Amino acid sequence: TRDLLDLVRQITQKQKITGDNNEDRDVIAYAMKNGECVVSVFFIRSGKLLGRDHFRMDVADGDDGNIILSQFLKQYYGGTPYIPDIISLETDIDDKEVIEEWLSAIRKKKVVIITPKKGFHEKLVTMAKENALLILEKDAERIKREEAKTTGAMQEIADILGIDHISRAEAYDISNLSSTSMVCGMVVFENGRPLKKAYKRFRMKEHVTQDDYACMKEALTRRLKHYLAQDEEGFSRLPDLILLDGGQGHVNTIAPVISGFGLHIPVFGMVKDQKHRTRAISSAGGEISLSANRSAFHLLTQIQ
């Protein structure tokens, strides 16, 4: 994007346009991809490029350049303090005359909307469109990276564990605040992201001694009872996966609790090494290493 702007500046500085040295012009173009829309604006002042900006727009299926640019002009110039002499668009709009009259009335000086078809100004429109496309591609790469860390990583975990799909995962861990204060924490991840408003903390009522298995069993029993009773919004949904901080012993304790309620929720343990770092997932068939699956490994570490 910086290289493109440098090129435009060089062109505008060297270009000699008769009668255009004092003109102020906005050059506007748009780009759409996968339902995303970006409008790019180049600001030409006194015949030279001063800068550019871009704006994301919500568009409906079937919207074309006529609709997009018309809506943009109304939104943008309805809120900007400065309106130029000329607005160059990449495509014609049906209500051009109406918008020209509206802008001229606001500016108290004639404003012209044009669609250059050739020459220097058409090249500027093309460059504005290329700039919009660059922004979209950059956003697409960012979204792809984010998806790899979130939904993509969750799907990796699902594939490793033999689960069709994981949208919501819940993880449980026991904390021994003291010999008589036992707490079970519950964290929730949806689509690979922490859903902090759904986090819960269970203070043990039946077990006050340091018995992780018994405390885990109490916490999961209370959680599933809330689901069946539908008496609390935070427990109204079931997870696609339950993860326990611990090994196969924890899984063996909780699996009968889940089946005892007539529910079918995959449950696995999260195993840590001596340095308290995630090492593997514990299943009935043994430990499953995630070290070769980078995204899944990092997500599991974040959950744990």
Coordinates of C-alpha atoms in Angstrom, one line a residue:
T1 CA 0.0 0.0 0.0
R2 CA 2.8 2.4 0.8
D3 CA 4.5 1.7 -2.6
L4 CA 1.2 2.4 -4.3
L5 CA 0.8 5.7 -2.6
D6 CA 4.4 6.7 -3.4
L7 CA 3.7 6.0 -7.0
V8 CA 0.5 8.1 -7.0
R9 CA 2.4 11.0 -5.3
Q10 CA 5.1 10.8 -8.0
I11 CA 2.5 10.9 -10.8
T12 CA 0.5 13.8 -9.3
Q13 CA 3.7 15.8 -8.6
K14 CA 5.0 15.4 -12.1
Q15 CA 1.6 15.5 -14.0
K16 CA 0.9 18.9 -15.5
I17 CA -2.9 19.4 -15.9
T18 CA -4.0 22.6 -17.5
G19 CA -6.4 24.4 -15.2
D20 CA -6.2 21.7 -12.5
N21 CA -3.4 23.1 -10.3
N22 CA -5.8 24.6 -7.8
E23 CA -8.5 22.0 -7.9
D24 CA -9.5 19.8 -5.0
R25 CA -10.7 16.4 -5.8
D26 CA -11.6 13.1 -4.0
V27 CA -11.0 9.9 -5.9
I28 CA -13.2 7.1 -4.8
A29 CA -13.3 3.4 -5.7
Y30 CA -14.4 0.2 -3.9
A31 CA -13.6 -3.5 -3.8
M32 CA -15.6 -6.5 -2.7
K33 CA -14.6 -10.0 -1.7
N34 CA -16.3 -12.8 0.2
G35 CA -19.0 -10.4 1.4
E36 CA -16.6 -7.8 2.6
C37 CA -16.5 -4.3 1.1
V38 CA -13.8 -1.6 1.4
V39 CA -14.1 1.9 -0.1
S40 CA -10.9 3.8 -0.8
V41 CA -10.6 7.5 -1.0
F42 CA -7.6 9.5 -2.4
F43 CA -7.4 13.2 -1.4
I44 CA -6.1 15.4 -4.2
R45 CA -5.5 19.0 -3.0
S46 CA -4.2 21.7 -5.3
G47 CA -3.4 19.0 -7.8
K48 CA -1.3 16.9 -5.5
L49 CA -2.0 13.8 -3.5
L50 CA -2.1 14.6 0.3
G51 CA -3.2 11.3 1.6
R52 CA -5.8 8.5 1.5
D53 CA -8.2 6.7 3.7
H54 CA -10.4 3.6 3.5
F55 CA -13.7 2.6 5.0
R56 CA -15.4 -0.7 5.5
M57 CA -19.1 -0.9 4.5
D58 CA -21.9 -3.3 5.3
V59 CA -23.4 -4.4 2.0
A60 CA -26.3 -6.6 1.1
D61 CA -26.3 -9.5 -1.4
G62 CA -26.8 -8.1 -4.8
D63 CA -25.4 -4.6 -4.1
D64 CA -23.4 -3.2 -7.0
G65 CA -21.2 -0.2 -7.5
N66 CA -24.1 2.1 -8.1
I67 CA -25.7 1.3 -4.8
I68 CA -22.4 1.1 -2.8
L69 CA -21.0 4.4 -4.0
S70 CA -24.3 6.2 -3.7
Q71 CA -24.7 5.1 -0.1
F72 CA -21.1 5.9 0.7
L73 CA -21.3 9.5 -0.7
K74 CA -24.4 10.1 1.5
Q75 CA -22.8 8.7 4.6
Y76 CA -19.3 10.1 4.2
Y77 CA -20.1 13.7 3.0
G78 CA -22.9 13.9 5.5
G79 CA -20.3 13.8 8.2
T80 CA -17.1 15.2 6.8
P81 CA -16.3 18.9 7.3
Y82 CA -14.8 19.4 3.9
I83 CA -16.3 18.8 0.4
P84 CA -14.0 19.1 -2.7
D85 CA -14.7 20.7 -6.1
I86 CA -14.8 17.3 -7.9
I87 CA -15.5 13.8 -6.8
S88 CA -14.2 11.1 -9.2
L89 CA -16.0 7.7 -9.0
E90 CA -15.1 4.4 -10.6
T91 CA -18.7 3.9 -11.8
D92 CA -21.8 6.0 -12.5
I93 CA -24.5 6.3 -9.9
D94 CA -28.2 6.8 -10.7
D95 CA -28.8 9.7 -8.3
K96 CA -25.7 11.7 -9.3
E97 CA -27.6 14.9 -10.0
V98 CA -29.5 14.8 -6.7
I99 CA -26.3 14.2 -4.7
E100 CA -24.5 17.0 -6.6
E101 CA -27.2 19.5 -5.7
W102 CA -27.1 18.3 -2.1
L103 CA -23.3 18.7 -1.8
S104 CA -23.3 22.0 -3.6
A105 CA -25.9 23.4 -1.2
I106 CA -23.8 22.3 1.8
R107 CA -20.6 23.7 0.3
K108 CA -22.3 26.8 -1.1
K109 CA -20.3 26.2 -4.3
K110 CA -20.8 23.9 -7.2
V111 CA -19.7 20.3 -6.7
V112 CA -19.3 18.0 -9.7
I113 CA -19.4 14.1 -9.6
I114 CA -17.6 12.5 -12.6
T115 CA -16.7 9.0 -13.8
P116 CA -13.4 9.3 -15.7
K117 CA -13.1 7.0 -18.7
K118 CA -9.6 7.7 -19.8
G119 CA -6.4 9.6 -19.1
F120 CA -4.8 10.6 -15.8
H121 CA -7.9 10.8 -13.7
E122 CA -9.0 7.4 -14.8
K123 CA -5.6 6.0 -13.7
L124 CA -6.1 7.6 -10.3
V125 CA -9.5 5.8 -9.9
T126 CA -7.8 2.5 -10.9
M127 CA -5.1 3.1 -8.3
A128 CA -7.8 3.8 -5.6
K129 CA -9.4 0.5 -6.5
E130 CA -6.1 -1.3 -6.3
N131 CA -5.6 0.2 -2.9
A132 CA -9.1 -1.1 -1.8
L133 CA -8.2 -4.5 -3.0
L134 CA -4.9 -4.5 -1.1
I135 CA -6.8 -3.6 2.1
L136 CA -9.2 -6.5 1.5
E137 CA -6.4 -9.0 0.9
K138 CA -4.6 -7.8 4.0
D139 CA -7.7 -8.3 6.0
A140 CA -8.3 -11.7 4.5
E141 CA -4.8 -12.8 5.6
R142 CA -5.4 -11.5 9.1
I143 CA -8.8 -13.3 9.3
K144 CA -7.2 -16.5 8.0
R145 CA -4.5 -16.3 10.7
E146 CA -7.1 -15.7 13.4
E147 CA -9.2 -18.6 12.2
A148 CA -6.1 -20.9 12.3
K149 CA -5.7 -19.9 16.0
T150 CA -9.4 -20.3 16.9
T151 CA -12.0 -22.2 14.9
G152 CA -9.2 -24.0 12.9
A153 CA -7.4 -25.0 16.1
M154 CA -10.7 -26.2 17.6
Q155 CA -11.4 -28.3 14.5
E156 CA -7.9 -29.8 14.8
I157 CA -8.6 -30.9 18.3
A158 CA -11.9 -32.4 17.1
D159 CA -10.2 -34.3 14.4
I160 CA -7.5 -35.6 16.8
L161 CA -10.2 -36.7 19.3
G162 CA -12.5 -38.2 16.6
I163 CA -15.3 -35.7 17.2
D164 CA -17.2 -34.3 14.2
H165 CA -17.3 -30.7 15.4
I166 CA -16.6 -28.7 18.5
S167 CA -18.3 -25.3 18.9
R168 CA -18.3 -25.1 22.7
A169 CA -15.8 -26.7 25.0
E170 CA -15.8 -26.6 28.8
A171 CA -12.8 -27.3 31.0
Y172 CA -12.6 -28.0 34.7
D173 CA -9.9 -27.7 37.3
I174 CA -9.8 -28.1 41.1
S175 CA -8.1 -25.5 43.3
N176 CA -7.2 -26.2 46.9
L177 CA -7.3 -22.8 48.5
S178 CA -6.8 -24.5 51.9
S179 CA -7.4 -27.9 53.4
T180 CA -11.0 -26.9 54.0
S181 CA -11.7 -24.6 51.0
M182 CA -12.1 -26.6 47.8
V183 CA -13.1 -24.8 44.5
C184 CA -13.7 -26.1 41.0
G185 CA -13.2 -23.6 38.2
M186 CA -15.1 -23.9 34.8
V187 CA -13.9 -22.1 31.7
V188 CA -15.8 -22.0 28.4
F189 CA -14.4 -21.6 24.9
E190 CA -16.7 -21.0 21.9
N191 CA -15.3 -21.3 18.4
G192 CA -11.8 -21.3 19.8
R193 CA -12.2 -18.1 21.8
P194 CA -12.7 -17.7 25.6
L195 CA -16.3 -16.9 26.6
K196 CA -15.5 -15.2 29.9
K197 CA -19.1 -14.3 30.8
A198 CA -19.8 -18.0 30.9
Y199 CA -17.0 -18.9 33.4
K200 CA -18.2 -20.4 36.7
R201 CA -16.8 -21.2 40.0
F202 CA -18.1 -24.0 42.2
R203 CA -17.4 -23.9 45.9
M204 CA -17.6 -27.4 47.2
K205 CA -20.5 -28.2 49.5
E206 CA -20.3 -31.9 50.0
H207 CA -16.5 -32.3 50.0
V208 CA -14.2 -30.1 52.1
T209 CA -11.1 -32.4 52.0
Q210 CA -8.5 -32.5 49.3
D211 CA -10.0 -35.1 47.1
D212 CA -9.8 -33.9 43.5
Y213 CA -11.9 -36.8 42.1
A214 CA -14.8 -36.3 44.5
C215 CA -14.7 -32.5 44.0
M216 CA -14.7 -32.9 40.2
K217 CA -17.6 -35.3 40.5
E218 CA -19.6 -32.9 42.6
A219 CA -18.9 -29.9 40.3
L220 CA -19.9 -31.8 37.1
T221 CA -23.0 -33.2 38.8
R222 CA -24.2 -29.8 39.9
R223 CA -23.4 -28.4 36.4
L224 CA -25.5 -31.0 34.6
K225 CA -28.3 -30.7 37.1
H226 CA -28.5 -27.0 36.2
Y227 CA -28.7 -27.9 32.5
L228 CA -31.5 -30.4 33.0
A229 CA -33.5 -28.0 35.2
Q230 CA -32.8 -25.0 32.9
D231 CA -32.7 -22.8 35.9
E232 CA -29.7 -20.7 35.1
E233 CA -28.8 -19.2 31.7
G234 CA -25.1 -19.9 32.0
F235 CA -25.8 -23.6 32.2
S236 CA -28.5 -23.7 29.5
R237 CA -26.3 -25.2 26.8
L238 CA -24.3 -28.4 26.8
P239 CA -20.7 -28.4 25.6
D240 CA -19.5 -30.5 22.6
L241 CA -16.4 -31.4 24.7
I242 CA -15.5 -31.5 28.3
L243 CA -11.8 -31.3 29.3
L244 CA -10.6 -32.1 32.8
D245 CA -7.3 -30.9 34.3
G246 CA -5.8 -34.3 35.1
G247 CA -5.3 -37.7 33.7
Q248 CA -7.3 -40.8 33.0
G249 CA -8.3 -41.1 36.6
H250 CA -10.3 -37.9 36.4
V251 CA -11.9 -39.1 33.1
N252 CA -12.9 -42.4 34.6
T253 CA -14.6 -40.6 37.5
I254 CA -16.6 -38.2 35.4
A255 CA -17.6 -40.3 32.4
P256 CA -20.1 -42.3 34.5
V257 CA -21.6 -39.1 35.9
I258 CA -22.3 -37.8 32.3
S259 CA -23.8 -41.1 31.2
G260 CA -25.8 -41.3 34.4
F261 CA -27.7 -38.3 33.3
G262 CA -28.4 -39.9 30.0
L263 CA -26.1 -37.5 28.2
H264 CA -23.4 -38.2 25.6
I265 CA -20.6 -35.7 25.9
P266 CA -17.0 -36.6 25.0
V267 CA -14.7 -36.2 28.0
F268 CA -10.9 -36.1 28.0
G269 CA -8.1 -35.2 30.5
M270 CA -5.4 -32.6 30.0
V271 CA -2.1 -33.9 31.1
K272 CA 0.7 -31.6 32.3
D273 CA 4.4 -32.2 32.6
Q274 CA 6.6 -31.6 35.6
K275 CA 6.9 -27.9 34.7
H276 CA 3.1 -27.6 34.7
R277 CA 2.9 -27.3 30.9
T278 CA 0.4 -29.1 28.7
R279 CA 1.8 -32.3 27.4
A280 CA -1.0 -34.4 26.0
I281 CA -4.7 -35.3 26.1
S282 CA -5.6 -38.4 28.1
S283 CA -8.1 -40.8 26.6
A284 CA -9.3 -44.4 27.3
G285 CA -6.8 -45.5 24.7
G286 CA -3.8 -43.7 26.3
E287 CA -2.3 -40.3 26.0
I288 CA -2.6 -38.3 22.7
S289 CA 0.3 -36.0 22.0
L290 CA -0.5 -32.6 20.4
S291 CA 3.0 -31.4 19.9
A292 CA 2.8 -32.0 16.1
N293 CA -0.3 -30.0 15.8
R294 CA 0.8 -26.5 16.6
S295 CA -2.5 -24.6 16.5
A296 CA -4.3 -27.3 18.5
F297 CA -1.4 -27.4 21.1
H298 CA -1.5 -23.7 21.6
L299 CA -5.3 -23.6 22.0
L300 CA -5.2 -26.5 24.5
T301 CA -2.5 -24.7 26.5
Q302 CA -4.6 -21.5 26.5
I303 CA -7.6 -23.5 27.8
Q304 CA -5.6 -25.2 30.5

